Backbone as CSV, one residue per row, in Angstrom:
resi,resn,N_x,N_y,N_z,CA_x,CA_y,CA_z,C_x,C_y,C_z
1,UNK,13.650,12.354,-9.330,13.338,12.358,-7.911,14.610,12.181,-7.091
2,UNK,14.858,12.736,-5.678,15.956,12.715,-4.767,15.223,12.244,-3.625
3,UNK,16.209,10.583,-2.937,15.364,10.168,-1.978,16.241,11.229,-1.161
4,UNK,15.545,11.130,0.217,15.554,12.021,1.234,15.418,10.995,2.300
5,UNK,16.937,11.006,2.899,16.976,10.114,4.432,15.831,10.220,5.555
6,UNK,15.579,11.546,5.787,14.450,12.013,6.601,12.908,11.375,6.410
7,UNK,13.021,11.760,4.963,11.657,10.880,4.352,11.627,9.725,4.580
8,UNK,12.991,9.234,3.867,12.443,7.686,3.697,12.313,6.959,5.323
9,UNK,12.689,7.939,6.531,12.608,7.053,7.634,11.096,6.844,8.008
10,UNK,10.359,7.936,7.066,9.227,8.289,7.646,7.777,6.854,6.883
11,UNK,8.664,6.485,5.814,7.869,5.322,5.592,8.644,4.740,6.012
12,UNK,9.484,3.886,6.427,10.248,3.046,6.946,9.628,2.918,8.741
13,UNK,9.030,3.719,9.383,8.236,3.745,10.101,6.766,3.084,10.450
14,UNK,6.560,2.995,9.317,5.073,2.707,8.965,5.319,1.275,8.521
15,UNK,6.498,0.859,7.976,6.810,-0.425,7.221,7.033,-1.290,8.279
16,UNK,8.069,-0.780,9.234,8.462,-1.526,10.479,10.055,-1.962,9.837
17,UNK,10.335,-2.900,10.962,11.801,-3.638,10.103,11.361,-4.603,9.457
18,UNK,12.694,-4.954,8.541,12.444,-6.470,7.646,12.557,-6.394,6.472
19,UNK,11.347,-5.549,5.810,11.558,-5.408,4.252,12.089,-4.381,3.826
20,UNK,12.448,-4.561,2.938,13.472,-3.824,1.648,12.554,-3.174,1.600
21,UNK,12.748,-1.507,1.610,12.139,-0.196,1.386,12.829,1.169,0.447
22,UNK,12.276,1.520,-0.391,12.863,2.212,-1.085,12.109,3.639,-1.473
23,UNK,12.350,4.717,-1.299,11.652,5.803,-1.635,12.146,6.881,-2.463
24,UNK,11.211,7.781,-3.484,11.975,8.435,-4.306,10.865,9.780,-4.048
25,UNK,11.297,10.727,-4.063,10.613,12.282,-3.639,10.903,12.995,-4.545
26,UNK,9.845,13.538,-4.702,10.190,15.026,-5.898,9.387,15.272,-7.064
27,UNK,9.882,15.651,-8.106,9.209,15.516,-9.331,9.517,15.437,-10.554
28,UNK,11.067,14.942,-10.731,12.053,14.502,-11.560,11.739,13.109,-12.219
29,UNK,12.417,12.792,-13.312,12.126,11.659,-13.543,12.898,10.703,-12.966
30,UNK,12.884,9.152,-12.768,14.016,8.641,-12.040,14.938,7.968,-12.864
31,UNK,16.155,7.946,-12.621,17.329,7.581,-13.629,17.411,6.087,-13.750
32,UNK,16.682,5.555,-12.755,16.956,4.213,-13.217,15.524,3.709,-14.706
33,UNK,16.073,3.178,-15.636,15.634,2.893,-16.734,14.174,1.956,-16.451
34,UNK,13.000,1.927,-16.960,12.334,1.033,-17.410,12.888,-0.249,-18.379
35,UNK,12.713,-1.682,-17.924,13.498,-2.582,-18.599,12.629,-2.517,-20.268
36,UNK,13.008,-3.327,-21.029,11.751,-3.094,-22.377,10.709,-3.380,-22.363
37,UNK,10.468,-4.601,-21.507,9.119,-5.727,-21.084,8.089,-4.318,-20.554
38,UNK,8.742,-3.333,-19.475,8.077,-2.868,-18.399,7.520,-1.268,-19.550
39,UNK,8.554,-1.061,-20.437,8.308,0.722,-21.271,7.312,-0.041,-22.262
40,UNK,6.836,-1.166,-22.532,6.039,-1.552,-23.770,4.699,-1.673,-23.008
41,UNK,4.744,-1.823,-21.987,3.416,-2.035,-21.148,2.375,-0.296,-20.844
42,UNK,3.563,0.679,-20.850,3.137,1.520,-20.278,3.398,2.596,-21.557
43,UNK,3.385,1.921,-22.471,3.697,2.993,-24.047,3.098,3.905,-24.504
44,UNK,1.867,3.402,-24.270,0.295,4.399,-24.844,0.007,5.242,-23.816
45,UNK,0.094,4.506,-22.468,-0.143,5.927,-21.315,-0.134,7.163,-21.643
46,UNK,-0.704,8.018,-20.837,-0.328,10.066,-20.583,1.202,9.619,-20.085
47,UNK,1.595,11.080,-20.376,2.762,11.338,-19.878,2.905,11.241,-18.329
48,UNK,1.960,11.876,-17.638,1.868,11.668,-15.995,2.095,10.186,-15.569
49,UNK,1.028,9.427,-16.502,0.904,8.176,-15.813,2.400,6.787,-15.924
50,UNK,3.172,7.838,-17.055,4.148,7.336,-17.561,5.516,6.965,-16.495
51,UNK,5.264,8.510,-16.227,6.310,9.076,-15.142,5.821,8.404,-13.762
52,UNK,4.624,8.095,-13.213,4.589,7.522,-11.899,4.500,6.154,-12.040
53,UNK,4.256,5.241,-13.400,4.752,4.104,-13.370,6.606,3.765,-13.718
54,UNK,7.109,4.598,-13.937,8.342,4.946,-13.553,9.025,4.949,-12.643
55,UNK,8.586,5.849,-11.832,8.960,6.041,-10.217,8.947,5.038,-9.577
56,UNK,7.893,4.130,-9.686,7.272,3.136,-8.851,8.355,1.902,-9.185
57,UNK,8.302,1.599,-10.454,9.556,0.760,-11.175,10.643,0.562,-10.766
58,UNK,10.908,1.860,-10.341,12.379,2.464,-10.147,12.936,1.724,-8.464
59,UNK,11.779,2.336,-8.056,11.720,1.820,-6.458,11.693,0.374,-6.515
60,UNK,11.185,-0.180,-7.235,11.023,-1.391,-7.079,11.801,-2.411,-7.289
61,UNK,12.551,-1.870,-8.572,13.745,-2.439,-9.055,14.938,-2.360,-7.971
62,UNK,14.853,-1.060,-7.052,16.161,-1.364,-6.101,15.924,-1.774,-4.780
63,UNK,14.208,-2.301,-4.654,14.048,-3.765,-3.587,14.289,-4.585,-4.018
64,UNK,14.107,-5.288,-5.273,14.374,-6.681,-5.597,15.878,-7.026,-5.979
65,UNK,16.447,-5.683,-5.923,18.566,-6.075,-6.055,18.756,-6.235,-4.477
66,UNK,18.217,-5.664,-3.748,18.441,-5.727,-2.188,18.177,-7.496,-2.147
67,UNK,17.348,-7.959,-2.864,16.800,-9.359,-2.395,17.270,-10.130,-3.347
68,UNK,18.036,-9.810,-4.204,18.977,-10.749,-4.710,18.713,-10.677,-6.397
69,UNK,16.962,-9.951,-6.985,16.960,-10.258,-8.093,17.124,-9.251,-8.911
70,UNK,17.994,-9.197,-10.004,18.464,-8.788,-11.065,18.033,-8.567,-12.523
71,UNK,17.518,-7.516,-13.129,17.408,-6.864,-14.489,15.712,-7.737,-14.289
72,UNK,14.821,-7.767,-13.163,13.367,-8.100,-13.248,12.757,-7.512,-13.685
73,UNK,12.026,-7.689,-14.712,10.957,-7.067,-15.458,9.287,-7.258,-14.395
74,UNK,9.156,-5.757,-14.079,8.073,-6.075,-12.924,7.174,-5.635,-13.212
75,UNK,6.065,-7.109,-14.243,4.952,-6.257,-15.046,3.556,-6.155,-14.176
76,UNK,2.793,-5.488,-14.584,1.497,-5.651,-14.399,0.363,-6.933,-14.476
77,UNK,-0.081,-7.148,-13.389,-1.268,-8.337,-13.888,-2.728,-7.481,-14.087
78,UNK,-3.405,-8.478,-13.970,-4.705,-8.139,-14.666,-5.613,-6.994,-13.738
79,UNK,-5.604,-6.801,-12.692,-5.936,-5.171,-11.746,-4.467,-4.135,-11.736
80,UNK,-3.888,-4.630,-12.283,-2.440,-3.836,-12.380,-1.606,-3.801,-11.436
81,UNK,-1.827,-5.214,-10.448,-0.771,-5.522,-9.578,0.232,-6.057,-10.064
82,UNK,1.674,-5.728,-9.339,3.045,-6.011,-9.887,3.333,-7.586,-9.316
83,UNK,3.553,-8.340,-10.394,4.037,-9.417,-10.690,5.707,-9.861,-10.154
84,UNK,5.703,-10.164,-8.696,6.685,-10.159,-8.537,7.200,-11.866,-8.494
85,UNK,8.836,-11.869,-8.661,9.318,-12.860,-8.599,9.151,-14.201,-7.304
86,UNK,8.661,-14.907,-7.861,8.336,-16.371,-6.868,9.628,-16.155,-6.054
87,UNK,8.783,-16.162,-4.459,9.771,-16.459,-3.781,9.744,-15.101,-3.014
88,UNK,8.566,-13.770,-3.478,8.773,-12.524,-3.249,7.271,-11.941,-3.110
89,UNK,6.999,-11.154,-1.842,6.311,-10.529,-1.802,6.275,-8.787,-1.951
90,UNK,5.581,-7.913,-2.552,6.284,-6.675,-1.998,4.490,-5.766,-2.792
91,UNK,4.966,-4.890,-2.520,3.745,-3.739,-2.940,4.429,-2.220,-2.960
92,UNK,3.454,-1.668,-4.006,4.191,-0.336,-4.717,3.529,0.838,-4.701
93,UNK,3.324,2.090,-4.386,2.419,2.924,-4.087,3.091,4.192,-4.896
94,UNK,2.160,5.129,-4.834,2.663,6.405,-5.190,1.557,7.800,-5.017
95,UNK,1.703,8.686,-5.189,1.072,10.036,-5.153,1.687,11.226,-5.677
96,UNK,1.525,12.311,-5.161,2.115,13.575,-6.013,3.453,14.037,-5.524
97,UNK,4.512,13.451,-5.805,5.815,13.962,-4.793,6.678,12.484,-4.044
98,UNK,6.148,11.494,-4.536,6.477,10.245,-3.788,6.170,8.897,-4.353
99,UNK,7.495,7.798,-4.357,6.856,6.934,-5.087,7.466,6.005,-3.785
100,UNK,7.132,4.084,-3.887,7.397,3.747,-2.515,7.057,2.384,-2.975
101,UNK,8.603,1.233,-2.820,7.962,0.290,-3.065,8.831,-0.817,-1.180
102,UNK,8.060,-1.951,-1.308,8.014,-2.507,-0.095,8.309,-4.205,-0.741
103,UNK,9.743,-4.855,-0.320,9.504,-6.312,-0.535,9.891,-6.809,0.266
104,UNK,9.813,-8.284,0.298,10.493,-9.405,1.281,10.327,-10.806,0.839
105,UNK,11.119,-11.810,1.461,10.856,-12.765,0.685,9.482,-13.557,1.697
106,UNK,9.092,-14.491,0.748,7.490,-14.812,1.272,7.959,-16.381,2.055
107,UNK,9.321,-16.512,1.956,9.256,-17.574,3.547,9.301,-16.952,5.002
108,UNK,9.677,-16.021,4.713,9.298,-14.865,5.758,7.680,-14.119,6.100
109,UNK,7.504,-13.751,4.915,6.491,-12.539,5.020,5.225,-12.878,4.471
110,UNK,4.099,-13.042,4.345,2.703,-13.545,4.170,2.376,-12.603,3.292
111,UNK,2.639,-11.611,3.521,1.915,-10.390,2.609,2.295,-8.959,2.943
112,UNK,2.218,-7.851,1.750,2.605,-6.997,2.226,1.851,-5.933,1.965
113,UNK,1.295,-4.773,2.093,0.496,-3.671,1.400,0.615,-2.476,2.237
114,UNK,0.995,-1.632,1.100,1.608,0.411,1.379,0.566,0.928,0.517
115,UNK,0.613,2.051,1.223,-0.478,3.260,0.143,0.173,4.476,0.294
116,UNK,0.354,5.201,-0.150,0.666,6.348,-0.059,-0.145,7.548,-0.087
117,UNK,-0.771,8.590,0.487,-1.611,9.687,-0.045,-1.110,11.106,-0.110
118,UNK,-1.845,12.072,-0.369,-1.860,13.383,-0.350,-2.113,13.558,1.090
119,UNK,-1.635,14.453,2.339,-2.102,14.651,3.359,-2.915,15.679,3.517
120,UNK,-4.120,15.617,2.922,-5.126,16.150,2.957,-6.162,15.328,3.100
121,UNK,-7.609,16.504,3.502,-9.123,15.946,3.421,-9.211,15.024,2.366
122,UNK,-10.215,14.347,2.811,-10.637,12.784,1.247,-11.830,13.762,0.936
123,UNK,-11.724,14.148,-0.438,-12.883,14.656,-0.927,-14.316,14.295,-0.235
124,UNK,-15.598,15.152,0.075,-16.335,14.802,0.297,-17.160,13.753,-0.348
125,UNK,-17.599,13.988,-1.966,-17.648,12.705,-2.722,-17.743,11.445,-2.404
126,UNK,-16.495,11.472,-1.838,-15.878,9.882,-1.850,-15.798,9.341,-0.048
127,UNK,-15.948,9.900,0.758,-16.346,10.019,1.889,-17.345,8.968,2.292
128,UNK,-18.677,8.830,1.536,-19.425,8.114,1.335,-19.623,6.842,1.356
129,UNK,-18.390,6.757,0.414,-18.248,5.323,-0.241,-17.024,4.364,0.348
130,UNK,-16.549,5.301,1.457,-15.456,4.305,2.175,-15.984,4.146,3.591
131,UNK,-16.305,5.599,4.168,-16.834,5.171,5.855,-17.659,4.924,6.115
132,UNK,-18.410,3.875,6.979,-19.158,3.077,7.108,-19.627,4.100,8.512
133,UNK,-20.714,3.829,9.339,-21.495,4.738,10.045,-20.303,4.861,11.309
134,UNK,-19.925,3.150,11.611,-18.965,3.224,12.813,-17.915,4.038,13.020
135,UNK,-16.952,3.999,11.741,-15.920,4.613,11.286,-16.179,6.048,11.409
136,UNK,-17.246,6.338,10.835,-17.480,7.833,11.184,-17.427,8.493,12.283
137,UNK,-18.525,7.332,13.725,-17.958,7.870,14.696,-16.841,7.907,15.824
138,UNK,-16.284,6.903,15.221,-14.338,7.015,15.565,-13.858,8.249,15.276
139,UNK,-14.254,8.139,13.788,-13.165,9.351,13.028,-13.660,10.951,13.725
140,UNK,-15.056,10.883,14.246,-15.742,12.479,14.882,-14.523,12.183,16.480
141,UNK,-14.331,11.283,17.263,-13.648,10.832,18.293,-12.336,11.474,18.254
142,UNK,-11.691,10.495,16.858,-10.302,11.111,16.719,-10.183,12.526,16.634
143,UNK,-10.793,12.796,15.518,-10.622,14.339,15.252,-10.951,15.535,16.560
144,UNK,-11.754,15.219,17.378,-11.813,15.943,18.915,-10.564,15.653,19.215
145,UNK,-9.505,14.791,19.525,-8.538,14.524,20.143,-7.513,15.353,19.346
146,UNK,-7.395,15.130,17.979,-6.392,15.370,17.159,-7.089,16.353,15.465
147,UNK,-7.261,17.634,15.537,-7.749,18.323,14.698,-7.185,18.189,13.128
148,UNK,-6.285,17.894,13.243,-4.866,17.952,12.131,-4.987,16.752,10.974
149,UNK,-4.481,16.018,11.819,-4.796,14.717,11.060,-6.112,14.580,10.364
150,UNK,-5.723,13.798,8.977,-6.702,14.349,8.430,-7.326,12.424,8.462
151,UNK,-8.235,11.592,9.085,-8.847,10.768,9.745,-9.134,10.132,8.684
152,UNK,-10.454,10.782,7.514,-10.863,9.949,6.649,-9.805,9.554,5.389
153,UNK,-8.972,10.507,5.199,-8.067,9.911,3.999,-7.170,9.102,4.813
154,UNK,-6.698,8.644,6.104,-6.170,7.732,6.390,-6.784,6.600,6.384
155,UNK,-7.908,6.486,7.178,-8.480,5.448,6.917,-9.173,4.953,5.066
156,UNK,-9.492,5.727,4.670,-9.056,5.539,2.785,-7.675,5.160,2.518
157,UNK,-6.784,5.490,3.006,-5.217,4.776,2.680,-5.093,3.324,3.287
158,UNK,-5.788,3.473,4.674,-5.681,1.459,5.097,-6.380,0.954,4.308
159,UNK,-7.341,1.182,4.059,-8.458,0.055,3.530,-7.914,-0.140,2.164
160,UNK,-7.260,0.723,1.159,-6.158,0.572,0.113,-4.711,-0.412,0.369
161,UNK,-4.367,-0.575,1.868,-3.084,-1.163,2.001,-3.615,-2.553,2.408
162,UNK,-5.121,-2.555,3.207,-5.479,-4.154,3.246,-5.977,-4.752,1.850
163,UNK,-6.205,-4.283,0.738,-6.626,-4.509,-0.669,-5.167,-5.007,-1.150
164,UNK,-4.226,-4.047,-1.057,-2.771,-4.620,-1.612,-2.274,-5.438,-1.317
165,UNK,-2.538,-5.656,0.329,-1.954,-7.294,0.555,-3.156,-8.988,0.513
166,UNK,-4.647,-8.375,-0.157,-5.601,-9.374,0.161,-5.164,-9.937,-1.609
167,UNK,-4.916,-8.928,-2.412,-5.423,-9.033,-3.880,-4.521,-10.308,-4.651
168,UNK,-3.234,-9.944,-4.084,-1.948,-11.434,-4.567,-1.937,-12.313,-4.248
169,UNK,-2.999,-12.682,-2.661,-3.344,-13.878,-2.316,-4.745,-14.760,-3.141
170,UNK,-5.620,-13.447,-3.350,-7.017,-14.028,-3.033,-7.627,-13.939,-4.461
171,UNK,-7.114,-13.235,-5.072,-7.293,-12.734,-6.449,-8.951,-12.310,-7.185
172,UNK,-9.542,-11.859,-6.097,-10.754,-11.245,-5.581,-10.820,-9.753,-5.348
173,UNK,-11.658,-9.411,-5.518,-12.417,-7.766,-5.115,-12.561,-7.771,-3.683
174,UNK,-11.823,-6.674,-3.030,-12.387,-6.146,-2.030,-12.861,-5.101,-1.773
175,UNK,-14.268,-4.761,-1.503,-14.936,-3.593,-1.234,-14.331,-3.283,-0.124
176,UNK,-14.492,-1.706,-0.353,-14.348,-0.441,0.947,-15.604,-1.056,2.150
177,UNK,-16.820,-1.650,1.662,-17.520,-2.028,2.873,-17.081,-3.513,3.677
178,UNK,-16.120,-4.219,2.626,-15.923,-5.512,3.138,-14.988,-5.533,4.292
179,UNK,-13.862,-3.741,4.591,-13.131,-3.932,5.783,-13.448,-2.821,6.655
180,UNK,-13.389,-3.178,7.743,-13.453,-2.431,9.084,-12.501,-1.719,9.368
181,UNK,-12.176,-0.463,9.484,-10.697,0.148,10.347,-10.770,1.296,11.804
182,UNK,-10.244,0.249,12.483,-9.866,0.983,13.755,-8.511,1.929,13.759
183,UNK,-8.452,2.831,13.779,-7.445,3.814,13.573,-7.462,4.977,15.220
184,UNK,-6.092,4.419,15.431,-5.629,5.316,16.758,-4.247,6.503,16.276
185,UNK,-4.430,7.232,17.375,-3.825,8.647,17.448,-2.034,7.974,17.723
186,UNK,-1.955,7.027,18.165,-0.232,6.255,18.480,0.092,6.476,16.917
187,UNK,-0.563,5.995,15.906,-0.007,5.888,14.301,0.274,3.864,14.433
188,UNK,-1.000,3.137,14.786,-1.425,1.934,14.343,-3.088,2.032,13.994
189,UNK,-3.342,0.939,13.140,-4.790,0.715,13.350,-4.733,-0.923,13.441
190,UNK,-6.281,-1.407,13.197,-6.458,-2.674,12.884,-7.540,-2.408,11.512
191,UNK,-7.591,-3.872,11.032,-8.459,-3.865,9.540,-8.843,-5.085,10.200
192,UNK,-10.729,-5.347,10.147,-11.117,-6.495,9.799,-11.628,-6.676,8.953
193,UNK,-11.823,-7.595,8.212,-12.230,-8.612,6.951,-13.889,-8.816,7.090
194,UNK,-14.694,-8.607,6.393,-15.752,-8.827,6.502,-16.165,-9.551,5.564
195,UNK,-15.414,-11.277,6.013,-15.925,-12.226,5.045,-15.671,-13.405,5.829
196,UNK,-16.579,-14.456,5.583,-16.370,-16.087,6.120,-15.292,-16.673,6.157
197,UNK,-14.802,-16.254,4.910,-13.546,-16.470,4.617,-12.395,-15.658,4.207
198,UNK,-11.709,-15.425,4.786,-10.264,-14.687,4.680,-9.179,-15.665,4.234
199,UNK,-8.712,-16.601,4.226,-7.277,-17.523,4.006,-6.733,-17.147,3.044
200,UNK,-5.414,-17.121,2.624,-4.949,-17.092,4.036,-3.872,-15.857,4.690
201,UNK,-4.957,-15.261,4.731,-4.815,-13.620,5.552,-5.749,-13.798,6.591
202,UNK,-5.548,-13.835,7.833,-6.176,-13.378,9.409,-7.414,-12.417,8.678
203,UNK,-8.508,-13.206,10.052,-9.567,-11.391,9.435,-9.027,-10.440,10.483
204,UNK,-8.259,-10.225,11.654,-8.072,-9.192,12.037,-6.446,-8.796,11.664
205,UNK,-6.338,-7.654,10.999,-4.743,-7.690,10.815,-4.474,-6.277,11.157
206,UNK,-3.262,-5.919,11.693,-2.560,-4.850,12.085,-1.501,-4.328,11.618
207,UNK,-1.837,-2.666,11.409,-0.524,-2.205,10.555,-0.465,-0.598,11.186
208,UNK,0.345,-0.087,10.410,0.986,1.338,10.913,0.717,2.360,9.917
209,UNK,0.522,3.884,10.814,0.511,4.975,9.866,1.673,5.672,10.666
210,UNK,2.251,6.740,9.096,2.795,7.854,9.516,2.369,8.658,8.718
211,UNK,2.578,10.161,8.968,2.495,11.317,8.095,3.453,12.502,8.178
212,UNK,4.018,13.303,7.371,5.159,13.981,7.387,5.106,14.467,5.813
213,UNK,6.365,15.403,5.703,6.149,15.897,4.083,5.472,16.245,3.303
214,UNK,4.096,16.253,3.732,2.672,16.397,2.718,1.858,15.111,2.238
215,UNK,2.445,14.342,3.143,2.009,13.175,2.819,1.880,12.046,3.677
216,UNK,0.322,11.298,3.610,0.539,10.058,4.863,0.367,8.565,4.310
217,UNK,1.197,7.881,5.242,1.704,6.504,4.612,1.471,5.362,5.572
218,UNK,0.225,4.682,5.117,-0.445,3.282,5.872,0.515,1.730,4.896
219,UNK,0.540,1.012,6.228,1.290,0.029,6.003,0.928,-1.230,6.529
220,UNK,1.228,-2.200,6.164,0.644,-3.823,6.277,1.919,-4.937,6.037
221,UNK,2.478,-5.260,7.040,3.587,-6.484,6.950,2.983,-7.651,7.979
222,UNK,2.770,-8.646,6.354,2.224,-9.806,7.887,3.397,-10.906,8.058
223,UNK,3.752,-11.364,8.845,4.480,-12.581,8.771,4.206,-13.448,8.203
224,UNK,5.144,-14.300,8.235,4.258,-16.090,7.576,3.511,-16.595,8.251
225,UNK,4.017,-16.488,9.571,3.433,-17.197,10.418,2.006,-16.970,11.090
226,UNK,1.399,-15.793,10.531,0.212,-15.040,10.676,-1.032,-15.709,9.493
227,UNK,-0.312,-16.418,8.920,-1.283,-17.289,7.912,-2.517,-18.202,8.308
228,UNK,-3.570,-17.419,7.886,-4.650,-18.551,8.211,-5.066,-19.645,7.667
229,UNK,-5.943,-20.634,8.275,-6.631,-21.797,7.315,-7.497,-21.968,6.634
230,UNK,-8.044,-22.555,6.076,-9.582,-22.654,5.679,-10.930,-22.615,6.840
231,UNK,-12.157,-22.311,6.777,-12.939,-21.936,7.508,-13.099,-23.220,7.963
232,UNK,-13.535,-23.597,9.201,-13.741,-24.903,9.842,-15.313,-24.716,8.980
233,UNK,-15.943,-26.110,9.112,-17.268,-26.457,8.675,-17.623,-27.459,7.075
């Protein structure tokens, strides 16, 4: 893969400032090595799945030298979120042409979550099972305004980037019905939480889209200071 300045501004957009961002484009393999910890995890894989846990690696490995850490083995936990070093938040995405990882350190940053997609329609299929009646009629709203944009796979990419930053806190399932997304034509939305309890992630949180290259990219940086409490009662 060859990052691309142009590109990478285009998630770097969506990320905001602050965290270490790294992007790799194409369909090459990437030269930076899998450590041994990380090629034994992913041994038996397809070849595809080999190569985009690769990519993702790759990216990831040159946020955490930006942040100081060195030869990290960045394995998988038990939903196959990346295990990053105490002291570190970050999240890792990928699709067909793009891999994308996002860190910072967590006296700063509360949480972080990227998705990456295909910029295309969300299969009808699956349509179903993410938009909720409201959402639908936003997304009939948007799409009068803006034909192009493709509405439901964005909002399928937030509700994926509020999962990435709920899952390292909360270590819980979040359903596609458990969040709400408001999604505007500027390239922000909001996500709410549809639970009693959120802590300590806000139930209303705000993040950014862009799209460019064939591809659109929803994003989630919360501060620390955006940390909630336990439910009064």
């Amino acid at each position: 893969m060859v990052e691309l300045s142009e590109s990478a501004g285009l998630v770097r957009r969506a990320v905001g400032p602050g965290p270490a961002v790294h992007t790799l484009w194409g369909a090459a393999t990437p030269s930076s090595p899998l450590t041994p910890a990380e090629a034994r995890v992913i041994a038996a894989a397809v070849p595809s799945r080999r190569r985009e846990f690769a990519a993702g690696r790759a990216c990831a490995h040159a946020v955490l030298e930006e942040l100081g850490h060195h030869d990290w083995s960045l394995l998988p936990g038990p939903r196959r979120e990346p295990l990053w070093p105490d002291g570190v938040v970050g999240s890792i995405s990928h699709c067909p042409g793009l891999a994308v990882a996002v860190a910072a350190r967590s006296a700063g940053t509360l949480a972080i979550g990227i998705d990456v997609e295909t910029d295309a329609p969300l299969p009808a299929d699956v349509v179903g099972s993410v938009v909720d009646a409201g959402e639908a009629h936003t997304i009939e709203r948007l799409a009068a305004l803006d034909a192009v944009t493709p509405w439901e796979r964005l909002l399928f990419s937030a509700k994926e980037s509020v999962y990435k930053a709920w899952y390292p806190l909360r270590h819980e399932w979040l359903g596609f019905e458990e969040v709400g997304i408001e999604l505007s034509t500027g390239g922000t939305f909001l996500a709410r939480i549809r639970r009693a309890d959120t802590a300590p992630l806000p139930r209303v949180l705000s993040g950014r889209w862009t799209r460019g290259n064939g591809v659109v990219v929803t994003a989630l940086v919360l501060p620390a200071e955006t940390a909630a409490g336990p439910p009064a009662g």
